[in-house]
Coordinates of C-alpha atoms and ligand atoms in Angstrom, one line a residue:
X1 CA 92.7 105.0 108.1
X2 CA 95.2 103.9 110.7
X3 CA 98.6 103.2 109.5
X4 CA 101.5 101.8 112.2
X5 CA 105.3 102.3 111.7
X6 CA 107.1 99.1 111.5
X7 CA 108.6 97.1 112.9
X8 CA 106.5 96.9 115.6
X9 CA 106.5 95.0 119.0
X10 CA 104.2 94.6 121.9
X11 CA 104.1 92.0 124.7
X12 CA 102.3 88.2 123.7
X13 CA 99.9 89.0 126.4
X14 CA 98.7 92.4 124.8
X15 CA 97.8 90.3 121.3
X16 CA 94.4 91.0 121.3
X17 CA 94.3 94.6 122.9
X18 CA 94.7 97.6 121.2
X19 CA 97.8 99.0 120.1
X20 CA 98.7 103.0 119.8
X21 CA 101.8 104.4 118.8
X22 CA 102.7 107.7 120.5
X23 CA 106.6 107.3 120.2
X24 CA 108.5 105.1 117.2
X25 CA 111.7 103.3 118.4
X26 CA 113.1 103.6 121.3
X27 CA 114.5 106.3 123.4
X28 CA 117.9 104.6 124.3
X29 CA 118.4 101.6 121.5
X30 CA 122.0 100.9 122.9
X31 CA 121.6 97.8 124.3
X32 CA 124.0 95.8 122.6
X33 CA 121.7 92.2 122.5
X34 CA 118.5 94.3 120.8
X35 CA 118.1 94.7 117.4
X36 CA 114.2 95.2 117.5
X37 CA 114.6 99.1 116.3
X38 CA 117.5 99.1 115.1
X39 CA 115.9 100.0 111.8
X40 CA 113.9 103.2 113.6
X41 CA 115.1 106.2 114.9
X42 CA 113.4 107.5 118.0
X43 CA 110.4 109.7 117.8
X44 CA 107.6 111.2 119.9
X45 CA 104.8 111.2 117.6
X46 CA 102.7 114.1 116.7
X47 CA 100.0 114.6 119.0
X48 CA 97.0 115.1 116.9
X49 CA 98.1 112.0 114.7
X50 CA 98.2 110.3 118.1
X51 CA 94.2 111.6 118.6
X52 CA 92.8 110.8 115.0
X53 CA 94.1 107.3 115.8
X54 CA 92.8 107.1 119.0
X55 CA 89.0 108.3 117.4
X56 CA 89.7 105.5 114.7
X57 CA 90.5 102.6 116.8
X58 CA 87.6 103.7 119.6
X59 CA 85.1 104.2 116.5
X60 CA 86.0 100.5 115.5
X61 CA 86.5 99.1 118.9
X62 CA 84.2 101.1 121.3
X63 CA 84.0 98.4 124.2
X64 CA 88.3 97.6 124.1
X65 CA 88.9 97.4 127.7
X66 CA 93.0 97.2 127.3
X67 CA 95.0 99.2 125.3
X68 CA 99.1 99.3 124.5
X69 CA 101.1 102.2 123.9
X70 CA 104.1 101.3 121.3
X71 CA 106.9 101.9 120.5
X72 CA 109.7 100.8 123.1
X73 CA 109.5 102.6 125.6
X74 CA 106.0 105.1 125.9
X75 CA 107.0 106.0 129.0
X76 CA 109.9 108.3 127.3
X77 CA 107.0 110.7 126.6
X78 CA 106.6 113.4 128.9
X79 CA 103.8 113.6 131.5
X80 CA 101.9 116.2 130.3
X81 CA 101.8 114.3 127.0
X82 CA 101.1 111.3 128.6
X83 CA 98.2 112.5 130.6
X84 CA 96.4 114.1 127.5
X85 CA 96.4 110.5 125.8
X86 CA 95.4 108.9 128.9
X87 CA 92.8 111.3 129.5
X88 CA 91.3 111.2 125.5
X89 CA 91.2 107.3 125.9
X90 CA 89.1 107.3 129.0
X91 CA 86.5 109.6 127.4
X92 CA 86.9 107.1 123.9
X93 CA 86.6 103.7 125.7
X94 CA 84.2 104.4 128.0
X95 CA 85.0 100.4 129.6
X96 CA 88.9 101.3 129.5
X97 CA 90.5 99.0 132.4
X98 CA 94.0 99.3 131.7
X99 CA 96.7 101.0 129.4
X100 CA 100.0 99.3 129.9
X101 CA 103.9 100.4 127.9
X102 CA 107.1 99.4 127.7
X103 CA 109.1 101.4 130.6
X104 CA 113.0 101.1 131.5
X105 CA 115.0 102.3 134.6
X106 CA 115.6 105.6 133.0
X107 CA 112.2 106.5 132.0
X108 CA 111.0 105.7 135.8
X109 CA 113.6 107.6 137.4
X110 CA 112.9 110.7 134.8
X111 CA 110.1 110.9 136.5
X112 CA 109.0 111.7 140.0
X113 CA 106.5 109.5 142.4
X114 CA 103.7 111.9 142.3
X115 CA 104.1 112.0 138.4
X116 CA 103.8 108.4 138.1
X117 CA 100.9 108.5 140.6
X118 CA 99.0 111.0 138.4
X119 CA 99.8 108.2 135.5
X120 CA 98.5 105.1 137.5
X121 CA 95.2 108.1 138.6
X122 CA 94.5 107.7 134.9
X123 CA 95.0 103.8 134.0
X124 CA 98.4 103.4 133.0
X125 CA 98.5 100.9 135.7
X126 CA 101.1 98.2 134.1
X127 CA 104.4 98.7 132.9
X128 CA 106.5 96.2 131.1
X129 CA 110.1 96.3 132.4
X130 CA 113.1 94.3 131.2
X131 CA 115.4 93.7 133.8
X132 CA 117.8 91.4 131.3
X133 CA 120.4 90.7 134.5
X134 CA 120.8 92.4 137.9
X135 CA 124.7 92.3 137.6
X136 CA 126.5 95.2 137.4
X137 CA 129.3 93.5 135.6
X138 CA 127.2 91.8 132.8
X139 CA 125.1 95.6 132.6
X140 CA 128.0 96.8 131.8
X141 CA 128.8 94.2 128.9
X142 CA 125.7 94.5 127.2
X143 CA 125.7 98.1 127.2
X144 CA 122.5 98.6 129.0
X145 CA 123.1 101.8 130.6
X146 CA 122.1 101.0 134.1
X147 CA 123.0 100.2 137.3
X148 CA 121.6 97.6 139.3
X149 CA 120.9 100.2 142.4
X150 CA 119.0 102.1 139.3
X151 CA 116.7 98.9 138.3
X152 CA 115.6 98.1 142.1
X153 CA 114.9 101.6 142.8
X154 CA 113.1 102.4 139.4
X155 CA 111.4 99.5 140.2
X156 CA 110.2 100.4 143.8
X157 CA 109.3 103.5 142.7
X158 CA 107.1 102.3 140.1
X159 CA 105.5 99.8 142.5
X160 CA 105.3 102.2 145.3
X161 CA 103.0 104.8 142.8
X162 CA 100.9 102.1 141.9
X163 CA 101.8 100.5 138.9
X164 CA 102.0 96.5 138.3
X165 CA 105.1 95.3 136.8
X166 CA 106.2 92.6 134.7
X167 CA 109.6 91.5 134.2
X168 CA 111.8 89.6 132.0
X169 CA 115.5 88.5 132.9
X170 CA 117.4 86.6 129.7
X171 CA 118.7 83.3 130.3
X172 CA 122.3 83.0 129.5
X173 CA 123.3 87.0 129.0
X174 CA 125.9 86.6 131.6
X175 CA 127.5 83.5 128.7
X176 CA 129.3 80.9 131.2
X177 CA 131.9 83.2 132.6
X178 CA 129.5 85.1 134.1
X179 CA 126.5 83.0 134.6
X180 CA 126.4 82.4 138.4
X181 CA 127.1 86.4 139.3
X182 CA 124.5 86.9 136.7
X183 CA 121.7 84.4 138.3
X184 CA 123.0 85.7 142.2
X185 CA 122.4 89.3 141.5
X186 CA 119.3 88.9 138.9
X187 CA 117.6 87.1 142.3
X188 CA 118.6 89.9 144.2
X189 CA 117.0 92.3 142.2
X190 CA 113.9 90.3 142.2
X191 CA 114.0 90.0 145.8
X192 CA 114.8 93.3 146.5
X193 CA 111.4 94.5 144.7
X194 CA 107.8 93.6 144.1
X195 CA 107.2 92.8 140.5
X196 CA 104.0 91.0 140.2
X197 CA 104.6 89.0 136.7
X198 CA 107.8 87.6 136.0
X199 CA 109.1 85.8 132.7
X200 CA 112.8 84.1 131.6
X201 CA 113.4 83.9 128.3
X202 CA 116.8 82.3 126.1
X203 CA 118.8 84.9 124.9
X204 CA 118.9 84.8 121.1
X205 CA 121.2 87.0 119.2
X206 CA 120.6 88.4 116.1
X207 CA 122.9 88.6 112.8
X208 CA 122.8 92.3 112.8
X209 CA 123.8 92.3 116.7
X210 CA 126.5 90.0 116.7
X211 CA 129.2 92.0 115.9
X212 CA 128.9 94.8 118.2
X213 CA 127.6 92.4 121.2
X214 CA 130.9 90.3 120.9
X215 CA 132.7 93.7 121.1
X216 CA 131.6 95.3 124.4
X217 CA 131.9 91.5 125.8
X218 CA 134.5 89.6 123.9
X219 CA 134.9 86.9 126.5
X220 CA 131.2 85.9 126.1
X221 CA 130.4 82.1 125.2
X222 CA 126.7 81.0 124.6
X223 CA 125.2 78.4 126.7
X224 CA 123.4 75.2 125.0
X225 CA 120.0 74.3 126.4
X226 CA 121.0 72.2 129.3
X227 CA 123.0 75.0 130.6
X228 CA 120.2 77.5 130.7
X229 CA 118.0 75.0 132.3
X230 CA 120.4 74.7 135.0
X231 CA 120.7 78.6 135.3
X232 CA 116.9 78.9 135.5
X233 CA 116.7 75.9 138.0
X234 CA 119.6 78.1 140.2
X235 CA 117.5 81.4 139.7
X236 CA 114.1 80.0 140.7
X237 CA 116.4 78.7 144.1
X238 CA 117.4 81.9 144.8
X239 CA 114.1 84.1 144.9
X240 CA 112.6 84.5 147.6
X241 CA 110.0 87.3 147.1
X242 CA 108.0 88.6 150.0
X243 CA 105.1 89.0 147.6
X244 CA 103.4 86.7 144.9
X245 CA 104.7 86.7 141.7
X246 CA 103.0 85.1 138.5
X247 CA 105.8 83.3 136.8
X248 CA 106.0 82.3 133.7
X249 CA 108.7 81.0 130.8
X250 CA 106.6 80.3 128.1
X251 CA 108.4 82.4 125.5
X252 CA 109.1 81.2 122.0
X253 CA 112.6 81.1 122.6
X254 CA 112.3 78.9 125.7
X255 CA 113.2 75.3 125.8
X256 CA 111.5 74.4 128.7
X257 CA 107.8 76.2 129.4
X258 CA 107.1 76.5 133.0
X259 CA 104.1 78.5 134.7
X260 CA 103.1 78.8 138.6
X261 CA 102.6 81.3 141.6
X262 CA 105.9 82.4 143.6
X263 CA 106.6 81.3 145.7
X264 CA 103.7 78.4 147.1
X265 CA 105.0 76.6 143.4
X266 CA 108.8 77.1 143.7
X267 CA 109.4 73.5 144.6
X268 CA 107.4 72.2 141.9
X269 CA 109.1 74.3 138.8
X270 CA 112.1 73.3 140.3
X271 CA 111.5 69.6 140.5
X272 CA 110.2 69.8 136.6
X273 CA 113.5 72.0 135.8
X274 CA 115.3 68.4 137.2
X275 CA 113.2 65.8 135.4
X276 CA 113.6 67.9 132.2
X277 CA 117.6 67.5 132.4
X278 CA 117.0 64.0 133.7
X279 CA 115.3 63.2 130.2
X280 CA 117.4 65.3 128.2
X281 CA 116.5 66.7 125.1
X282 CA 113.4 64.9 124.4
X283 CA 111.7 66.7 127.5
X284 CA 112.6 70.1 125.5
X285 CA 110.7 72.1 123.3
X286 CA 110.9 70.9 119.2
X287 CA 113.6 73.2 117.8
X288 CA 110.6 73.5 115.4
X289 CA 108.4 75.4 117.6
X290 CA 111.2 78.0 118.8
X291 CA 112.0 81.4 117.8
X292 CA 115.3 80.7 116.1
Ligands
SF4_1 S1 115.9 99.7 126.2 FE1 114.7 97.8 125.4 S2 114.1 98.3 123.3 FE2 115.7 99.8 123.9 S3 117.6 99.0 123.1 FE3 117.4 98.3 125.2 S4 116.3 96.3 125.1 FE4 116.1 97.3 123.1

């Protein structure tokens, strides 16, 4: 019988494909904001565990279409590795469409295009990516570990060998000090690439990630609600992407939920960003139905 590792975390929109662990943790875990494996230390799971779970979850689930590989970052594993999973579930799930992991700048540029093509050759056609901010200056603060010349050419490089991308940037990581630079170069990256989903979310910190955020960036102040509204009105101003982007900010942590098509709806998220701060708080998202 299957057993996962916990914690574990996958993307809302993989909730009812199948999960597969073939690394616990993640390869990095410096990021200063992130305390979702703070608890694991990174591994690259034994192959034939990977494969007796694999035959489980196709035995029970024979016609999944979509499956996830966990922990947070899959694409850590190396290519050979990768291949042999890919190539076990196509024979498993004989109606496999997609296989889709967590993937950061460094795991892309590990890599080189024809390996990633060889990848996207055997379904892992969707990568979730999180961009966070596209200023070098806030990078730097929250410890991420890459540049933003790194994220826009990871990110091409992904796109150009095939893959789909979705993106996340965090509302309010620059804090106020830093909030326009981080909105200006966050755009840029986005416009500079061709992601194809695209989600903000509200930074949240946790209790166990206070202290050493407020370390690396000790002039950092949180922005209320109204503030991060502005900053997303400000962001969605400045893309400009030359190809269409499903946008969404429907995360728990979000006061405001917005969803439509970049750019033909860019007017119209804006214009409900401003009617929201018109109306103030009642126009926001119960505290009761957030993730804090
Ligand atoms: S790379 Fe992702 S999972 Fe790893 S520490 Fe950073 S934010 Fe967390």
């Amino acid at each position: 019988m299957l057993e996962y590792s916990f914690p574990l975390f996958r993307p809302p929109s993989e909730a009812n494909n199948i999960i597969i662990q073939v690394t616990l943790g993640c390869s990095y875990n410096n990021c200063s904001f992130c305390s979702m494996y703070k608890t694991k230390s990174y591994q690259v799971r034994n192959l034939e565990d990977i494969q007796k779970d694999i035959e489980s979850l196709a035995l029970s689930y024979p016609d999944a279409t979509k499956v996830f590989l966990a922990d947070g970052d899959a694409l850590s594993l190396k290519n050979e590795q990768l291949l042999t999973i890919l190539k076990q579930l196509q024979k498993l799930f004989v109606k496999l469409r997609r296989v889709s992991l967590y993937a950061s700048a460094q795991n892309i540029l590990n890599k080189s295009k024809k390996e990633l093509e060889a990848l996207v050759e055997n379904k892992l056609n969707l990568i979730y990516y999180g961009v966070e901010t596209g200023s070098d200056t806030v990078l730097k603060k929250i410890t991420k570990g890459v540049s933003q010349s790194e994220i826009i050419n990871s990110l091409n490089l992904a796109h150009e060998a095939g893959m789909k991308i979705s993106a996340t940037v965090i509302l309010g990581i620059g804090g106020d000090k830093y909030s326009n630079l981080h909105i200006k170069e966050s755009a840029k990256v986005i416009n500079s690439t061709k992601v194809n989903y695209l989600s903000t979310l509200q930074l949240g910190l946790e209790e166990d990630t206070k202290e050493i955020f407020y370390k690396h960036f000790n002039d950092f102040n949180m922005l209320d609600d109204y503030q991060l509204l502005h900053e997303q009105k400000n962001f969605l101003k400045l893309l400009n992407p030359s190809n269409k982007i499903i946008f969404r900010s429907n995360h728990a942590s979000n006061a405001l939920h917005l969803a439509g098509i970049l750019p033909k709806n860019k007017n119209r998220l804006i214009q409900e960003l401003e009617q929201a701060l018109l109306l103030g708080k009642t126009a926001f998202v119960s505290n009761t139905f957030r993730g804090f």
